[in-house]
Amino acid sequence: MCGRFLLDSDIEEIIRTYRIFKKEIDSFDKGDYYPSQKAPIVLEKGERSITLAKWGFPYGSKKGLVINGRAETIMDKPLFKNAFYSGRCIIPANIFYEWKDEGNRKKIMHKISLQDSNLISLGGIYKLSIDENSNKQLIFVIITTEADKNMRSIHSRMPLIIKEDMVDIWLKDSTSIQVLKKILKDNKDNDLIIEKGEDEKHQQLKMF
């Protein structure tokens, strides 16, 4: 699963990298992002834009939070499918974190980044929601896939990484289902830098 990521880049770098035309925010808080926090996302509705959205889709009557959607089922599950077809986005990150289970209730945190790019384009979906104060807000989840060969020794899952030449295609509403399926299945051979971190407790959240 993907339950935490770091974004430390300036907004200007994100605007250049993704060729953003419309800024709905002028800045954001740099640092680690956790579920239920608002984070910058890149989307395309008429024009490429950057805005803030809350991480997690609400689920169930007990205020559960779904933070990831599996690539294998995201086009079919009722919670996700409408957003997948009409609300694909990118969550910019410099690092995402994963925890390796060492047994005896011990998990070791690892920091994962890209060798050839400062920014990682995490594939996600978003939709419009109503918060507890009856205000409209955007919410998002990060898509996960089976881990590639670099990540397999740490965890069985990893976030979907949208390759640079696929960013425009991923964001466009007109992209065919066949191409989208290929992107979901093509999350391999990523040139990753994996750094071992310190022991840390990791909060488990729902992943569908």
PDB file of C-alpha atoms in Angstrom:
ATOM      1  CA  MET A   1       0.000   0.000   0.000  1.00  0.00           C
ATOM      2  CA  CYS A   2       1.017   3.652  -0.108  1.00  0.00           C
ATOM      3  CA  GLY A   3       0.285   5.394   3.180  1.00  0.00           C
ATOM      4  CA  ARG A   4       2.733   8.288   3.224  1.00  0.00           C
ATOM      5  CA  PHE A   5       4.780  10.367   0.797  1.00  0.00           C
ATOM      6  CA  LEU A   6       7.061  13.390   0.791  1.00  0.00           C
ATOM      7  CA  LEU A   7       6.673  16.493  -1.358  1.00  0.00           C
ATOM      8  CA  ASP A   8       9.427  19.046  -0.891  1.00  0.00           C
ATOM      9  CA  SER A   9       9.560  20.672  -4.341  1.00  0.00           C
ATOM     10  CA  ASP A  10       8.573  24.278  -4.982  1.00  0.00           C
ATOM     11  CA  ILE A  11       5.284  24.877  -6.770  1.00  0.00           C
ATOM     12  CA  GLU A  12       7.251  26.446  -9.639  1.00  0.00           C
ATOM     13  CA  GLU A  13       9.038  23.133 -10.276  1.00  0.00           C
ATOM     14  CA  ILE A  14       5.722  21.282 -10.377  1.00  0.00           C
ATOM     15  CA  ILE A  15       4.242  23.847 -12.776  1.00  0.00           C
ATOM     16  CA  ARG A  16       7.252  23.473 -15.121  1.00  0.00           C
ATOM     17  CA  THR A  17       7.357  19.683 -14.917  1.00  0.00           C
ATOM     18  CA  TYR A  18       3.667  19.155 -15.704  1.00  0.00           C
ATOM     19  CA  ARG A  19       3.193  22.215 -17.955  1.00  0.00           C
ATOM     20  CA  ILE A  20       0.390  23.545 -15.769  1.00  0.00           C
ATOM     21  CA  PHE A  21      -1.702  26.420 -17.140  1.00  0.00           C
ATOM     22  CA  LYS A  22      -4.003  27.098 -14.205  1.00  0.00           C
ATOM     23  CA  LYS A  23      -2.995  27.555 -10.574  1.00  0.00           C
ATOM     24  CA  GLU A  24      -5.819  27.059  -8.100  1.00  0.00           C
ATOM     25  CA  ILE A  25      -3.270  27.359  -5.290  1.00  0.00           C
ATOM     26  CA  ASP A  26      -0.252  29.632  -4.911  1.00  0.00           C
ATOM     27  CA  SER A  27       1.621  27.453  -2.425  1.00  0.00           C
ATOM     28  CA  PHE A  28       1.349  24.353  -0.257  1.00  0.00           C
ATOM     29  CA  ASP A  29       2.930  22.961   2.887  1.00  0.00           C
ATOM     30  CA  LYS A  30       6.100  21.038   2.082  1.00  0.00           C
ATOM     31  CA  GLY A  31       6.913  17.832   3.907  1.00  0.00           C
ATOM     32  CA  ASP A  32       5.387  14.422   4.564  1.00  0.00           C
ATOM     33  CA  TYR A  33       1.754  13.867   3.646  1.00  0.00           C
ATOM     34  CA  TYR A  34      -0.512  11.459   5.479  1.00  0.00           C
ATOM     35  CA  PRO A  35      -4.069  10.195   4.834  1.00  0.00           C
ATOM     36  CA  SER A  36      -6.825  12.746   5.539  1.00  0.00           C
ATOM     37  CA  GLN A  37      -4.460  15.656   4.791  1.00  0.00           C
ATOM     38  CA  LYS A  38      -4.872  17.956   1.796  1.00  0.00           C
ATOM     39  CA  ALA A  39      -2.130  17.545  -0.807  1.00  0.00           C
ATOM     40  CA  PRO A  40      -1.457  19.043  -4.259  1.00  0.00           C
ATOM     41  CA  ILE A  41      -2.791  17.081  -7.226  1.00  0.00           C
ATOM     42  CA  VAL A  42      -2.456  17.691 -10.971  1.00  0.00           C
ATOM     43  CA  LEU A  43      -5.564  17.237 -13.100  1.00  0.00           C
ATOM     44  CA  GLU A  44      -6.920  18.202 -16.492  1.00  0.00           C
ATOM     45  CA  LYS A  45     -10.403  19.561 -17.021  1.00  0.00           C
ATOM     46  CA  GLY A  46     -10.157  21.691 -20.138  1.00  0.00           C
ATOM     47  CA  GLU A  47      -6.705  22.842 -19.051  1.00  0.00           C
ATOM     48  CA  ARG A  48      -3.927  21.418 -16.906  1.00  0.00           C
ATOM     49  CA  SER A  49      -4.238  22.658 -13.330  1.00  0.00           C
ATOM     50  CA  ILE A  50      -2.889  22.170  -9.825  1.00  0.00           C
ATOM     51  CA  THR A  51      -5.112  22.241  -6.761  1.00  0.00           C
ATOM     52  CA  LEU A  52      -5.457  20.756  -3.283  1.00  0.00           C
ATOM     53  CA  ALA A  53      -7.445  17.620  -2.494  1.00  0.00           C
ATOM     54  CA  LYS A  54      -7.980  15.579   0.652  1.00  0.00           C
ATOM     55  CA  TRP A  55      -6.335  12.152   0.707  1.00  0.00           C
ATOM     56  CA  GLY A  56      -8.874   9.378   1.148  1.00  0.00           C
ATOM     57  CA  PHE A  57     -12.362   8.361   0.037  1.00  0.00           C
ATOM     58  CA  PRO A  58     -14.846   7.982   2.919  1.00  0.00           C
ATOM     59  CA  TYR A  59     -16.235   4.494   3.311  1.00  0.00           C
ATOM     60  CA  GLY A  60     -18.891   3.050   5.569  1.00  0.00           C
ATOM     61  CA  SER A  61     -20.852   4.500   8.445  1.00  0.00           C
ATOM     62  CA  LYS A  62     -17.910   4.540  10.870  1.00  0.00           C
ATOM     63  CA  LYS A  63     -16.007   7.211   8.966  1.00  0.00           C
ATOM     64  CA  GLY A  64     -13.549   4.734   7.492  1.00  0.00           C
ATOM     65  CA  LEU A  65     -11.016   6.054   5.013  1.00  0.00           C
ATOM     66  CA  VAL A  66      -9.874   4.301   1.848  1.00  0.00           C
ATOM     67  CA  ILE A  67      -6.511   5.691   0.743  1.00  0.00           C
ATOM     68  CA  ASN A  68      -5.517   3.255  -2.043  1.00  0.00           C
ATOM     69  CA  GLY A  69      -7.294   1.550  -4.918  1.00  0.00           C
ATOM     70  CA  ARG A  70      -5.971  -1.623  -6.540  1.00  0.00           C
ATOM     71  CA  ALA A  71      -5.181  -1.301 -10.247  1.00  0.00           C
ATOM     72  CA  GLU A  72      -6.639  -4.762 -10.825  1.00  0.00           C
ATOM     73  CA  THR A  73     -10.145  -3.750  -9.708  1.00  0.00           C
ATOM     74  CA  ILE A  74     -10.269   0.041  -9.840  1.00  0.00           C
ATOM     75  CA  MET A  75     -12.273   0.116 -13.085  1.00  0.00           C
ATOM     76  CA  ASP A  76     -14.993  -2.102 -11.635  1.00  0.00           C
ATOM     77  CA  LYS A  77     -15.511  -1.337  -7.942  1.00  0.00           C
ATOM     78  CA  PRO A  78     -18.434   1.056  -7.347  1.00  0.00           C
ATOM     79  CA  LEU A  79     -16.368   3.210  -4.974  1.00  0.00           C
ATOM     80  CA  PHE A  80     -13.803   3.959  -7.693  1.00  0.00           C
ATOM     81  CA  LYS A  81     -15.030   3.329 -11.212  1.00  0.00           C
ATOM     82  CA  ASN A  82     -16.749   6.656 -11.956  1.00  0.00           C
ATOM     83  CA  ALA A  83     -13.719   8.572 -10.711  1.00  0.00           C
ATOM     84  CA  PHE A  84     -11.399   6.368 -12.754  1.00  0.00           C
ATOM     85  CA  TYR A  85     -13.214   7.117 -15.991  1.00  0.00           C
ATOM     86  CA  SER A  86     -13.697  10.839 -15.391  1.00  0.00           C
ATOM     87  CA  GLY A  87     -11.226  11.918 -12.681  1.00  0.00           C
ATOM     88  CA  ARG A  88      -7.715  10.613 -13.167  1.00  0.00           C
ATOM     89  CA  CYS A  89      -4.972  12.701 -11.597  1.00  0.00           C
ATOM     90  CA  ILE A  90      -1.310  12.746 -10.643  1.00  0.00           C
ATOM     91  CA  ILE A  91      -0.054  13.208  -7.123  1.00  0.00           C
ATOM     92  CA  PRO A  92       3.440  14.759  -7.311  1.00  0.00           C
ATOM     93  CA  ALA A  93       5.940  13.365  -4.798  1.00  0.00           C
ATOM     94  CA  ASN A  94       9.689  13.301  -4.266  1.00  0.00           C
ATOM     95  CA  ILE A  95       9.651  10.160  -2.117  1.00  0.00           C
ATOM     96  CA  PHE A  96       7.127   7.532  -1.121  1.00  0.00           C
ATOM     97  CA  TYR A  97       7.560   5.280   1.879  1.00  0.00           C
ATOM     98  CA  GLU A  98       7.088   1.575   2.356  1.00  0.00           C
ATOM     99  CA  TRP A  99       7.528  -0.648   5.375  1.00  0.00           C
ATOM    100  CA  LYS A 100       9.150  -4.100   5.232  1.00  0.00           C
ATOM    101  CA  ASP A 101       7.799  -6.648   7.660  1.00  0.00           C
ATOM    102  CA  GLU A 102      10.758  -8.154   9.532  1.00  0.00           C
ATOM    103  CA  GLY A 103       8.608 -10.359  11.782  1.00  0.00           C
ATOM    104  CA  ASN A 104       8.049 -10.112  15.521  1.00  0.00           C
ATOM    105  CA  ARG A 105       5.879  -7.035  14.875  1.00  0.00           C
ATOM    106  CA  LYS A 106       8.918  -5.181  13.553  1.00  0.00           C
ATOM    107  CA  LYS A 107       8.635  -3.097  10.370  1.00  0.00           C
ATOM    108  CA  ILE A 108      11.474  -1.201   8.752  1.00  0.00           C
ATOM    109  CA  MET A 109      10.684   1.972   6.824  1.00  0.00           C
ATOM    110  CA  HIS A 110      12.206   2.463   3.357  1.00  0.00           C
ATOM    111  CA  LYS A 111      12.357   5.671   1.314  1.00  0.00           C
ATOM    112  CA  ILE A 112      11.809   5.243  -2.429  1.00  0.00           C
ATOM    113  CA  SER A 113      12.634   7.833  -5.090  1.00  0.00           C
ATOM    114  CA  LEU A 114      13.434   7.890  -8.826  1.00  0.00           C
ATOM    115  CA  GLN A 115      16.980   7.856 -10.150  1.00  0.00           C
ATOM    116  CA  ASP A 116      16.345  10.078 -13.163  1.00  0.00           C
ATOM    117  CA  SER A 117      13.736  12.517 -11.859  1.00  0.00           C
ATOM    118  CA  ASN A 118      13.266  14.618  -8.738  1.00  0.00           C
ATOM    119  CA  LEU A 119       9.493  14.220  -8.986  1.00  0.00           C
ATOM    120  CA  ILE A 120       7.536  10.964  -8.998  1.00  0.00           C
ATOM    121  CA  SER A 121       4.160  11.032 -10.741  1.00  0.00           C
ATOM    122  CA  LEU A 122       1.916   8.876  -8.579  1.00  0.00           C
ATOM    123  CA  GLY A 123      -1.211   7.791 -10.429  1.00  0.00           C
ATOM    124  CA  GLY A 124      -4.489   8.509  -8.689  1.00  0.00           C
ATOM    125  CA  ILE A 125      -8.165   9.284  -9.061  1.00  0.00           C
ATOM    126  CA  TYR A 126     -10.236  12.084  -7.572  1.00  0.00           C
ATOM    127  CA  LYS A 127     -13.846  13.141  -7.169  1.00  0.00           C
ATOM    128  CA  LEU A 128     -15.979  15.834  -5.598  1.00  0.00           C
ATOM    129  CA  SER A 129     -17.255  15.230  -2.067  1.00  0.00           C
ATOM    130  CA  ILE A 130     -19.097  17.075   0.700  1.00  0.00           C
ATOM    131  CA  ASP A 131     -17.260  17.567   3.999  1.00  0.00           C
ATOM    132  CA  GLU A 132     -18.686  17.554   7.535  1.00  0.00           C
ATOM    133  CA  ASN A 133     -19.541  21.260   7.191  1.00  0.00           C
ATOM    134  CA  SER A 134     -21.481  20.703   3.956  1.00  0.00           C
ATOM    135  CA  ASN A 135     -18.696  22.299   1.890  1.00  0.00           C
ATOM    136  CA  LYS A 136     -17.586  20.886  -1.447  1.00  0.00           C
ATOM    137  CA  GLN A 137     -14.082  19.475  -1.605  1.00  0.00           C
ATOM    138  CA  LEU A 138     -11.969  17.277  -3.857  1.00  0.00           C
ATOM    139  CA  ILE A 139     -10.770  13.943  -2.499  1.00  0.00           C
ATOM    140  CA  PHE A 140      -8.287  11.460  -3.988  1.00  0.00           C
ATOM    141  CA  VAL A 141      -6.814   7.990  -3.637  1.00  0.00           C
ATOM    142  CA  ILE A 142      -3.492   6.618  -4.896  1.00  0.00           C
ATOM    143  CA  ILE A 143      -3.612   3.589  -7.184  1.00  0.00           C
ATOM    144  CA  THR A 144      -1.435   0.606  -6.280  1.00  0.00           C
ATOM    145  CA  THR A 145      -0.183  -2.333  -8.335  1.00  0.00           C
ATOM    146  CA  GLU A 146       1.825  -5.468  -7.757  1.00  0.00           C
ATOM    147  CA  ALA A 147       5.374  -4.550  -6.759  1.00  0.00           C
ATOM    148  CA  ASP A 148       8.004  -4.562  -9.485  1.00  0.00           C
ATOM    149  CA  LYS A 149      11.271  -6.493  -9.160  1.00  0.00           C
ATOM    150  CA  ASN A 150      12.945  -3.651  -7.237  1.00  0.00           C
ATOM    151  CA  MET A 151      10.206  -3.407  -4.622  1.00  0.00           C
ATOM    152  CA  ARG A 152       9.243  -7.067  -4.248  1.00  0.00           C
ATOM    153  CA  SER A 153      11.654  -7.764  -1.408  1.00  0.00           C
ATOM    154  CA  ILE A 154      10.112  -4.933   0.638  1.00  0.00           C
ATOM    155  CA  HIS A 155       6.380  -5.220  -0.025  1.00  0.00           C
ATOM    156  CA  SER A 156       3.984  -6.983  -2.388  1.00  0.00           C
ATOM    157  CA  ARG A 157       2.363  -3.694  -3.476  1.00  0.00           C
ATOM    158  CA  MET A 158       3.581  -0.301  -4.639  1.00  0.00           C
ATOM    159  CA  PRO A 159       2.014   2.916  -5.961  1.00  0.00           C
ATOM    160  CA  LEU A 160       1.365   3.259  -9.675  1.00  0.00           C
ATOM    161  CA  ILE A 161       4.122   5.421 -11.186  1.00  0.00           C
ATOM    162  CA  ILE A 162       3.085   7.262 -14.346  1.00  0.00           C
ATOM    163  CA  LYS A 163       6.079   7.467 -16.667  1.00  0.00           C
ATOM    164  CA  GLU A 164       6.944  10.861 -18.131  1.00  0.00           C
ATOM    165  CA  ASP A 165       5.792  10.010 -21.662  1.00  0.00           C
ATOM    166  CA  MET A 166       2.438   8.777 -20.314  1.00  0.00           C
ATOM    167  CA  VAL A 167       1.460  11.807 -18.202  1.00  0.00           C
ATOM    168  CA  ASP A 168      -0.565  13.562 -20.911  1.00  0.00           C
ATOM    169  CA  ILE A 169      -2.266  10.329 -21.938  1.00  0.00           C
ATOM    170  CA  TRP A 170      -3.151   9.439 -18.330  1.00  0.00           C
ATOM    171  CA  LEU A 171      -4.765  12.808 -17.650  1.00  0.00           C
ATOM    172  CA  LYS A 172      -6.807  13.144 -20.849  1.00  0.00           C
ATOM    173  CA  ASP A 173     -10.485  12.157 -20.671  1.00  0.00           C
ATOM    174  CA  SER A 174     -10.346  10.921 -24.273  1.00  0.00           C
ATOM    175  CA  THR A 175      -7.764   8.192 -23.646  1.00  0.00           C
ATOM    176  CA  SER A 176      -9.079   4.754 -24.608  1.00  0.00           C
ATOM    177  CA  ILE A 177      -9.749   2.011 -22.069  1.00  0.00           C
ATOM    178  CA  GLN A 178      -7.207  -0.227 -23.803  1.00  0.00           C
ATOM    179  CA  VAL A 179      -4.425   2.336 -23.291  1.00  0.00           C
ATOM    180  CA  LEU A 180      -5.426   2.940 -19.669  1.00  0.00           C
ATOM    181  CA  LYS A 181      -5.331  -0.801 -18.986  1.00  0.00           C
ATOM    182  CA  LYS A 182      -1.827  -0.925 -20.440  1.00  0.00           C
ATOM    183  CA  ILE A 183      -0.664   1.899 -18.154  1.00  0.00           C
ATOM    184  CA  LEU A 184      -2.098   0.092 -15.128  1.00  0.00           C
ATOM    185  CA  LYS A 185      -0.208  -3.080 -16.050  1.00  0.00           C
ATOM    186  CA  ASP A 186       3.044  -1.375 -17.061  1.00  0.00           C
ATOM    187  CA  ASN A 187       4.241  -0.416 -13.580  1.00  0.00           C
ATOM    188  CA  LYS A 188       7.597  -2.165 -13.818  1.00  0.00           C
ATOM    189  CA  ASP A 189      11.233  -1.520 -14.619  1.00  0.00           C
ATOM    190  CA  ASN A 190      11.151   1.745 -12.693  1.00  0.00           C
ATOM    191  CA  ASP A 191      14.636   3.056 -11.926  1.00  0.00           C
ATOM    192  CA  LEU A 192      14.243   3.382  -8.175  1.00  0.00           C
ATOM    193  CA  ILE A 193      16.514   4.490  -5.361  1.00  0.00           C
ATOM    194  CA  ILE A 194      15.630   2.562  -2.202  1.00  0.00           C
ATOM    195  CA  GLU A 195      17.035   3.759   1.110  1.00  0.00           C
ATOM    196  CA  LYS A 196      16.548   1.959   4.385  1.00  0.00           C
ATOM    197  CA  GLY A 197      15.233   4.101   7.216  1.00  0.00           C
ATOM    198  CA  GLU A 198      14.598   3.652  10.915  1.00  0.00           C
ATOM    199  CA  ASP A 199      12.109   1.374  12.676  1.00  0.00           C
ATOM    200  CA  GLU A 200       8.732   3.026  12.817  1.00  0.00           C
ATOM    201  CA  LYS A 201       5.162   2.175  13.721  1.00  0.00           C
ATOM    202  CA  HIS A 202       2.935   2.285  10.683  1.00  0.00           C
ATOM    203  CA  GLN A 203      -0.785   2.994  10.767  1.00  0.00           C
ATOM    204  CA  GLN A 204      -2.801   0.481   8.778  1.00  0.00           C
ATOM    205  CA  LEU A 205      -5.657   1.883   6.697  1.00  0.00           C
ATOM    206  CA  LYS A 206      -8.113   0.371   4.259  1.00  0.00           C
ATOM    207  CA  MET A 207      -6.929  -0.569   0.768  1.00  0.00           C
ATOM    208  CA  PHE A 208      -9.490  -1.862  -1.742  1.00  0.00           C
TER     209      PHE A 208
END
